[in-house]
PDB file of C-alpha atoms in Angstrom:
ATOM      1  CA  UNK A   1    -218.580 140.004 -50.243  1.00  0.00           C
ATOM      2  CA  UNK A   2    -220.595 141.544 -53.139  1.00  0.00           C
ATOM      3  CA  UNK A   3    -224.056 140.982 -53.697  1.00  0.00           C
ATOM      4  CA  UNK A   4    -225.704 139.550 -56.290  1.00  0.00           C
ATOM      5  CA  UNK A   5    -227.632 141.380 -58.857  1.00  0.00           C
ATOM      6  CA  UNK A   6    -229.215 138.212 -60.460  1.00  0.00           C
ATOM      7  CA  UNK A   7    -230.850 137.707 -56.413  1.00  0.00           C
ATOM      8  CA  UNK A   8    -233.647 140.180 -55.538  1.00  0.00           C
ATOM      9  CA  UNK A   9    -235.845 140.249 -52.473  1.00  0.00           C
ATOM     10  CA  UNK A  10    -239.811 141.673 -52.065  1.00  0.00           C
ATOM     11  CA  UNK A  11    -239.968 142.380 -48.165  1.00  0.00           C
ATOM     12  CA  UNK A  12    -243.289 142.883 -47.015  1.00  0.00           C
ATOM     13  CA  UNK A  13    -246.015 142.368 -44.409  1.00  0.00           C
ATOM     14  CA  UNK A  14    -248.261 140.373 -46.582  1.00  0.00           C
ATOM     15  CA  UNK A  15    -251.117 140.860 -43.964  1.00  0.00           C
ATOM     16  CA  UNK A  16    -252.986 139.151 -45.725  1.00  0.00           C
ATOM     17  CA  UNK A  17    -251.598 138.695 -49.863  1.00  0.00           C
ATOM     18  CA  UNK A  18    -253.363 140.562 -51.911  1.00  0.00           C
ATOM     19  CA  UNK A  19    -253.628 140.431 -55.967  1.00  0.00           C
ATOM     20  CA  UNK A  20    -251.549 143.377 -55.718  1.00  0.00           C
ATOM     21  CA  UNK A  21    -248.836 141.606 -54.056  1.00  0.00           C
ATOM     22  CA  UNK A  22    -249.023 138.582 -56.265  1.00  0.00           C
ATOM     23  CA  UNK A  23    -248.743 140.922 -59.249  1.00  0.00           C
ATOM     24  CA  UNK A  24    -245.657 142.764 -58.269  1.00  0.00           C
ATOM     25  CA  UNK A  25    -244.043 139.129 -56.743  1.00  0.00           C
ATOM     26  CA  UNK A  26    -244.733 137.330 -60.135  1.00  0.00           C
ATOM     27  CA  UNK A  27    -243.533 140.625 -62.451  1.00  0.00           C
ATOM     28  CA  UNK A  28    -240.457 140.483 -60.388  1.00  0.00           C
ATOM     29  CA  UNK A  29    -239.859 137.163 -60.487  1.00  0.00           C
ATOM     30  CA  UNK A  30    -239.912 137.328 -64.326  1.00  0.00           C
ATOM     31  CA  UNK A  31    -236.716 139.981 -64.146  1.00  0.00           C
ATOM     32  CA  UNK A  32    -234.130 137.672 -61.484  1.00  0.00           C
ATOM     33  CA  UNK A  33    -232.969 134.043 -61.399  1.00  0.00           C
ATOM     34  CA  UNK A  34    -234.270 134.134 -57.564  1.00  0.00           C
ATOM     35  CA  UNK A  35    -237.129 136.303 -55.575  1.00  0.00           C
ATOM     36  CA  UNK A  36    -237.170 135.979 -51.887  1.00  0.00           C
ATOM     37  CA  UNK A  37    -240.287 136.881 -50.818  1.00  0.00           C
ATOM     38  CA  UNK A  38    -239.676 137.960 -47.227  1.00  0.00           C
ATOM     39  CA  UNK A  39    -242.548 138.380 -44.607  1.00  0.00           C
ATOM     40  CA  UNK A  40    -241.803 140.790 -42.009  1.00  0.00           C
ATOM     41  CA  UNK A  41    -242.177 139.302 -38.984  1.00  0.00           C
ATOM     42  CA  UNK A  42    -242.439 142.450 -36.610  1.00  0.00           C
ATOM     43  CA  UNK A  43    -243.497 141.844 -33.133  1.00  0.00           C
ATOM     44  CA  UNK A  44    -244.834 145.637 -33.252  1.00  0.00           C
ATOM     45  CA  UNK A  45    -246.929 145.613 -35.842  1.00  0.00           C
ATOM     46  CA  UNK A  46    -250.628 144.165 -34.524  1.00  0.00           C
ATOM     47  CA  UNK A  47    -250.857 141.272 -37.616  1.00  0.00           C
ATOM     48  CA  UNK A  48    -253.994 139.170 -38.440  1.00  0.00           C
ATOM     49  CA  UNK A  49    -252.043 136.257 -39.882  1.00  0.00           C
ATOM     50  CA  UNK A  50    -248.916 134.875 -37.894  1.00  0.00           C
ATOM     51  CA  UNK A  51    -245.914 135.187 -39.841  1.00  0.00           C
ATOM     52  CA  UNK A  52    -246.022 131.369 -40.790  1.00  0.00           C
ATOM     53  CA  UNK A  53    -249.834 131.336 -41.719  1.00  0.00           C
ATOM     54  CA  UNK A  54    -248.578 134.314 -44.114  1.00  0.00           C
ATOM     55  CA  UNK A  55    -245.643 132.130 -45.417  1.00  0.00           C
ATOM     56  CA  UNK A  56    -247.472 129.029 -45.960  1.00  0.00           C
ATOM     57  CA  UNK A  57    -250.632 131.270 -48.098  1.00  0.00           C
ATOM     58  CA  UNK A  58    -247.921 133.265 -50.106  1.00  0.00           C
ATOM     59  CA  UNK A  59    -246.291 129.298 -50.691  1.00  0.00           C
ATOM     60  CA  UNK A  60    -249.287 127.769 -51.682  1.00  0.00           C
ATOM     61  CA  UNK A  61    -250.662 130.833 -54.065  1.00  0.00           C
ATOM     62  CA  UNK A  62    -246.554 130.866 -55.444  1.00  0.00           C
ATOM     63  CA  UNK A  63    -246.230 126.815 -55.974  1.00  0.00           C
ATOM     64  CA  UNK A  64    -245.495 127.171 -59.687  1.00  0.00           C
ATOM     65  CA  UNK A  65    -242.837 129.488 -59.462  1.00  0.00           C
ATOM     66  CA  UNK A  66    -239.809 127.781 -59.316  1.00  0.00           C
ATOM     67  CA  UNK A  67    -237.330 130.522 -58.684  1.00  0.00           C
ATOM     68  CA  UNK A  68    -239.719 132.098 -55.799  1.00  0.00           C
ATOM     69  CA  UNK A  69    -238.413 131.451 -52.192  1.00  0.00           C
ATOM     70  CA  UNK A  70    -241.261 132.617 -49.541  1.00  0.00           C
ATOM     71  CA  UNK A  71    -238.810 133.164 -45.997  1.00  0.00           C
ATOM     72  CA  UNK A  72    -239.894 134.784 -42.743  1.00  0.00           C
ATOM     73  CA  UNK A  73    -237.688 137.302 -41.158  1.00  0.00           C
ATOM     74  CA  UNK A  74    -237.245 139.089 -38.114  1.00  0.00           C
ATOM     75  CA  UNK A  75    -234.690 142.032 -38.203  1.00  0.00           C
ATOM     76  CA  UNK A  76    -233.621 144.809 -40.888  1.00  0.00           C
ATOM     77  CA  UNK A  77    -233.957 143.585 -44.358  1.00  0.00           C
ATOM     78  CA  UNK A  78    -230.542 145.423 -45.115  1.00  0.00           C
ATOM     79  CA  UNK A  79    -229.224 142.482 -42.626  1.00  0.00           C
ATOM     80  CA  UNK A  80    -231.430 139.435 -44.796  1.00  0.00           C
ATOM     81  CA  UNK A  81    -229.891 140.883 -48.132  1.00  0.00           C
ATOM     82  CA  UNK A  82    -225.978 140.630 -46.215  1.00  0.00           C
ATOM     83  CA  UNK A  83    -226.943 137.103 -45.125  1.00  0.00           C
ATOM     84  CA  UNK A  84    -228.395 135.868 -48.356  1.00  0.00           C
ATOM     85  CA  UNK A  85    -226.389 137.961 -50.624  1.00  0.00           C
ATOM     86  CA  UNK A  86    -229.593 140.058 -52.300  1.00  0.00           C
ATOM     87  CA  UNK A  87    -228.385 142.768 -54.962  1.00  0.00           C
ATOM     88  CA  UNK A  88    -231.827 144.222 -55.250  1.00  0.00           C
ATOM     89  CA  UNK A  89    -234.437 145.421 -52.997  1.00  0.00           C
ATOM     90  CA  UNK A  90    -237.806 145.782 -54.977  1.00  0.00           C
ATOM     91  CA  UNK A  91    -240.486 147.822 -53.575  1.00  0.00           C
ATOM     92  CA  UNK A  92    -244.083 148.321 -54.913  1.00  0.00           C
ATOM     93  CA  UNK A  93    -245.635 151.485 -55.161  1.00  0.00           C
ATOM     94  CA  UNK A  94    -249.156 152.760 -55.987  1.00  0.00           C
ATOM     95  CA  UNK A  95    -248.806 156.388 -55.371  1.00  0.00           C
ATOM     96  CA  UNK A  96    -246.865 159.150 -55.194  1.00  0.00           C
ATOM     97  CA  UNK A  97    -247.151 159.018 -51.086  1.00  0.00           C
ATOM     98  CA  UNK A  98    -246.199 155.397 -51.500  1.00  0.00           C
ATOM     99  CA  UNK A  99    -243.085 156.559 -53.501  1.00  0.00           C
ATOM    100  CA  UNK A 100    -241.998 159.426 -50.832  1.00  0.00           C
ATOM    101  CA  UNK A 101    -242.083 156.907 -48.173  1.00  0.00           C
ATOM    102  CA  UNK A 102    -240.602 154.214 -50.083  1.00  0.00           C
ATOM    103  CA  UNK A 103    -237.930 156.337 -50.997  1.00  0.00           C
ATOM    104  CA  UNK A 104    -236.773 157.705 -48.180  1.00  0.00           C
ATOM    105  CA  UNK A 105    -236.432 154.287 -46.644  1.00  0.00           C
ATOM    106  CA  UNK A 106    -234.470 153.464 -49.898  1.00  0.00           C
ATOM    107  CA  UNK A 107    -232.083 156.352 -48.675  1.00  0.00           C
ATOM    108  CA  UNK A 108    -231.646 155.124 -45.109  1.00  0.00           C
ATOM    109  CA  UNK A 109    -231.184 151.565 -46.253  1.00  0.00           C
ATOM    110  CA  UNK A 110    -228.766 152.284 -48.991  1.00  0.00           C
ATOM    111  CA  UNK A 111    -226.887 153.950 -45.712  1.00  0.00           C
ATOM    112  CA  UNK A 112    -227.015 150.846 -43.816  1.00  0.00           C
ATOM    113  CA  UNK A 113    -226.063 148.277 -47.023  1.00  0.00           C
ATOM    114  CA  UNK A 114    -224.395 150.568 -49.807  1.00  0.00           C
ATOM    115  CA  UNK A 115    -224.314 147.322 -52.264  1.00  0.00           C
ATOM    116  CA  UNK A 116    -228.007 146.989 -51.867  1.00  0.00           C
ATOM    117  CA  UNK A 117    -230.121 148.514 -55.020  1.00  0.00           C
ATOM    118  CA  UNK A 118    -233.972 149.213 -54.886  1.00  0.00           C
ATOM    119  CA  UNK A 119    -236.533 149.394 -57.482  1.00  0.00           C
ATOM    120  CA  UNK A 120    -239.323 150.514 -57.121  1.00  0.00           C
ATOM    121  CA  UNK A 121    -241.934 148.940 -59.204  1.00  0.00           C
ATOM    122  CA  UNK A 122    -245.073 150.869 -60.057  1.00  0.00           C
ATOM    123  CA  UNK A 123    -248.107 148.737 -59.255  1.00  0.00           C
ATOM    124  CA  UNK A 124    -250.605 147.521 -62.197  1.00  0.00           C
ATOM    125  CA  UNK A 125    -253.576 150.052 -62.887  1.00  0.00           C
ATOM    126  CA  UNK A 126    -255.889 147.099 -61.683  1.00  0.00           C
ATOM    127  CA  UNK A 127    -254.694 147.113 -58.418  1.00  0.00           C
ATOM    128  CA  UNK A 128    -253.965 150.637 -57.731  1.00  0.00           C
ATOM    129  CA  UNK A 129    -256.382 150.796 -54.803  1.00  0.00           C
ATOM    130  CA  UNK A 130    -255.742 147.315 -53.006  1.00  0.00           C
ATOM    131  CA  UNK A 131    -254.448 147.900 -49.421  1.00  0.00           C
ATOM    132  CA  UNK A 132    -253.999 145.105 -47.347  1.00  0.00           C
ATOM    133  CA  UNK A 133    -255.695 147.363 -43.768  1.00  0.00           C
ATOM    134  CA  UNK A 134    -258.920 148.257 -46.230  1.00  0.00           C
ATOM    135  CA  UNK A 135    -259.277 144.714 -47.255  1.00  0.00           C
ATOM    136  CA  UNK A 136    -258.981 143.359 -43.736  1.00  0.00           C
ATOM    137  CA  UNK A 137    -261.943 146.439 -42.878  1.00  0.00           C
ATOM    138  CA  UNK A 138    -263.849 145.319 -45.604  1.00  0.00           C
ATOM    139  CA  UNK A 139    -263.824 141.569 -44.664  1.00  0.00           C
ATOM    140  CA  UNK A 140    -265.002 141.878 -41.029  1.00  0.00           C
ATOM    141  CA  UNK A 141    -267.712 143.931 -42.340  1.00  0.00           C
ATOM    142  CA  UNK A 142    -268.463 140.979 -44.779  1.00  0.00           C
ATOM    143  CA  UNK A 143    -267.876 142.292 -48.006  1.00  0.00           C
ATOM    144  CA  UNK A 144    -267.015 140.531 -50.964  1.00  0.00           C
ATOM    145  CA  UNK A 145    -263.326 140.471 -50.960  1.00  0.00           C
ATOM    146  CA  UNK A 146    -262.797 137.997 -54.143  1.00  0.00           C
ATOM    147  CA  UNK A 147    -262.015 140.597 -56.363  1.00  0.00           C
ATOM    148  CA  UNK A 148    -259.196 141.534 -54.566  1.00  0.00           C
ATOM    149  CA  UNK A 149    -257.080 138.621 -52.949  1.00  0.00           C
ATOM    150  CA  UNK A 150    -256.481 134.994 -54.129  1.00  0.00           C
ATOM    151  CA  UNK A 151    -259.401 132.770 -53.206  1.00  0.00           C
ATOM    152  CA  UNK A 152    -257.266 130.986 -50.457  1.00  0.00           C
ATOM    153  CA  UNK A 153    -256.670 134.225 -48.679  1.00  0.00           C
ATOM    154  CA  UNK A 154    -260.704 134.423 -49.292  1.00  0.00           C
ATOM    155  CA  UNK A 155    -261.104 131.462 -47.623  1.00  0.00           C
ATOM    156  CA  UNK A 156    -258.705 131.738 -44.721  1.00  0.00           C
ATOM    157  CA  UNK A 157    -259.937 135.582 -44.029  1.00  0.00           C
ATOM    158  CA  UNK A 158    -263.317 134.105 -43.753  1.00  0.00           C
ATOM    159  CA  UNK A 159    -262.091 131.687 -41.203  1.00  0.00           C
ATOM    160  CA  UNK A 160    -260.102 134.451 -39.077  1.00  0.00           C
ATOM    161  CA  UNK A 161    -262.756 136.556 -39.044  1.00  0.00           C
ATOM    162  CA  UNK A 162    -265.144 134.281 -38.090  1.00  0.00           C
ATOM    163  CA  UNK A 163    -263.273 133.415 -34.815  1.00  0.00           C
ATOM    164  CA  UNK A 164    -262.941 136.928 -34.183  1.00  0.00           C
ATOM    165  CA  UNK A 165    -266.311 137.699 -34.163  1.00  0.00           C
ATOM    166  CA  UNK A 166    -267.487 134.671 -31.919  1.00  0.00           C
TER     167      UNK A 166
END
């Protein structure tokens, strides 16, 4: 079975989805006939939102894109790629530190699935400093996160933070 070079995936935790994530997703969707946005279901990672909540947020935010499918996956992304005949995995990078980590991961994934190509897509300059972990921390202290995340995420974050502080 050969991987399809017209189908790509962009895996991540998306906890929560940021404007930087959406930018990379939308730019990637312009390059491929089909793009899977793969929400990581990693039981070892402490997330603010469940995989279903993250998928639902992304589905609502990206609903106008006909070639994007948001899915959740528990397991190795190389296995997802093999199962869905994905030829390209896209990874967004913000800085040299991201690139170093992503490059090592890409080489490991290439050993596990030699037919899977990895494309590094640099972030747009206006989203260079967005990190989900920092956004969660700012939201917990009541900062305005609306310039950093889509409006739906602002609403979901407010509800979740309120529940956590009761």
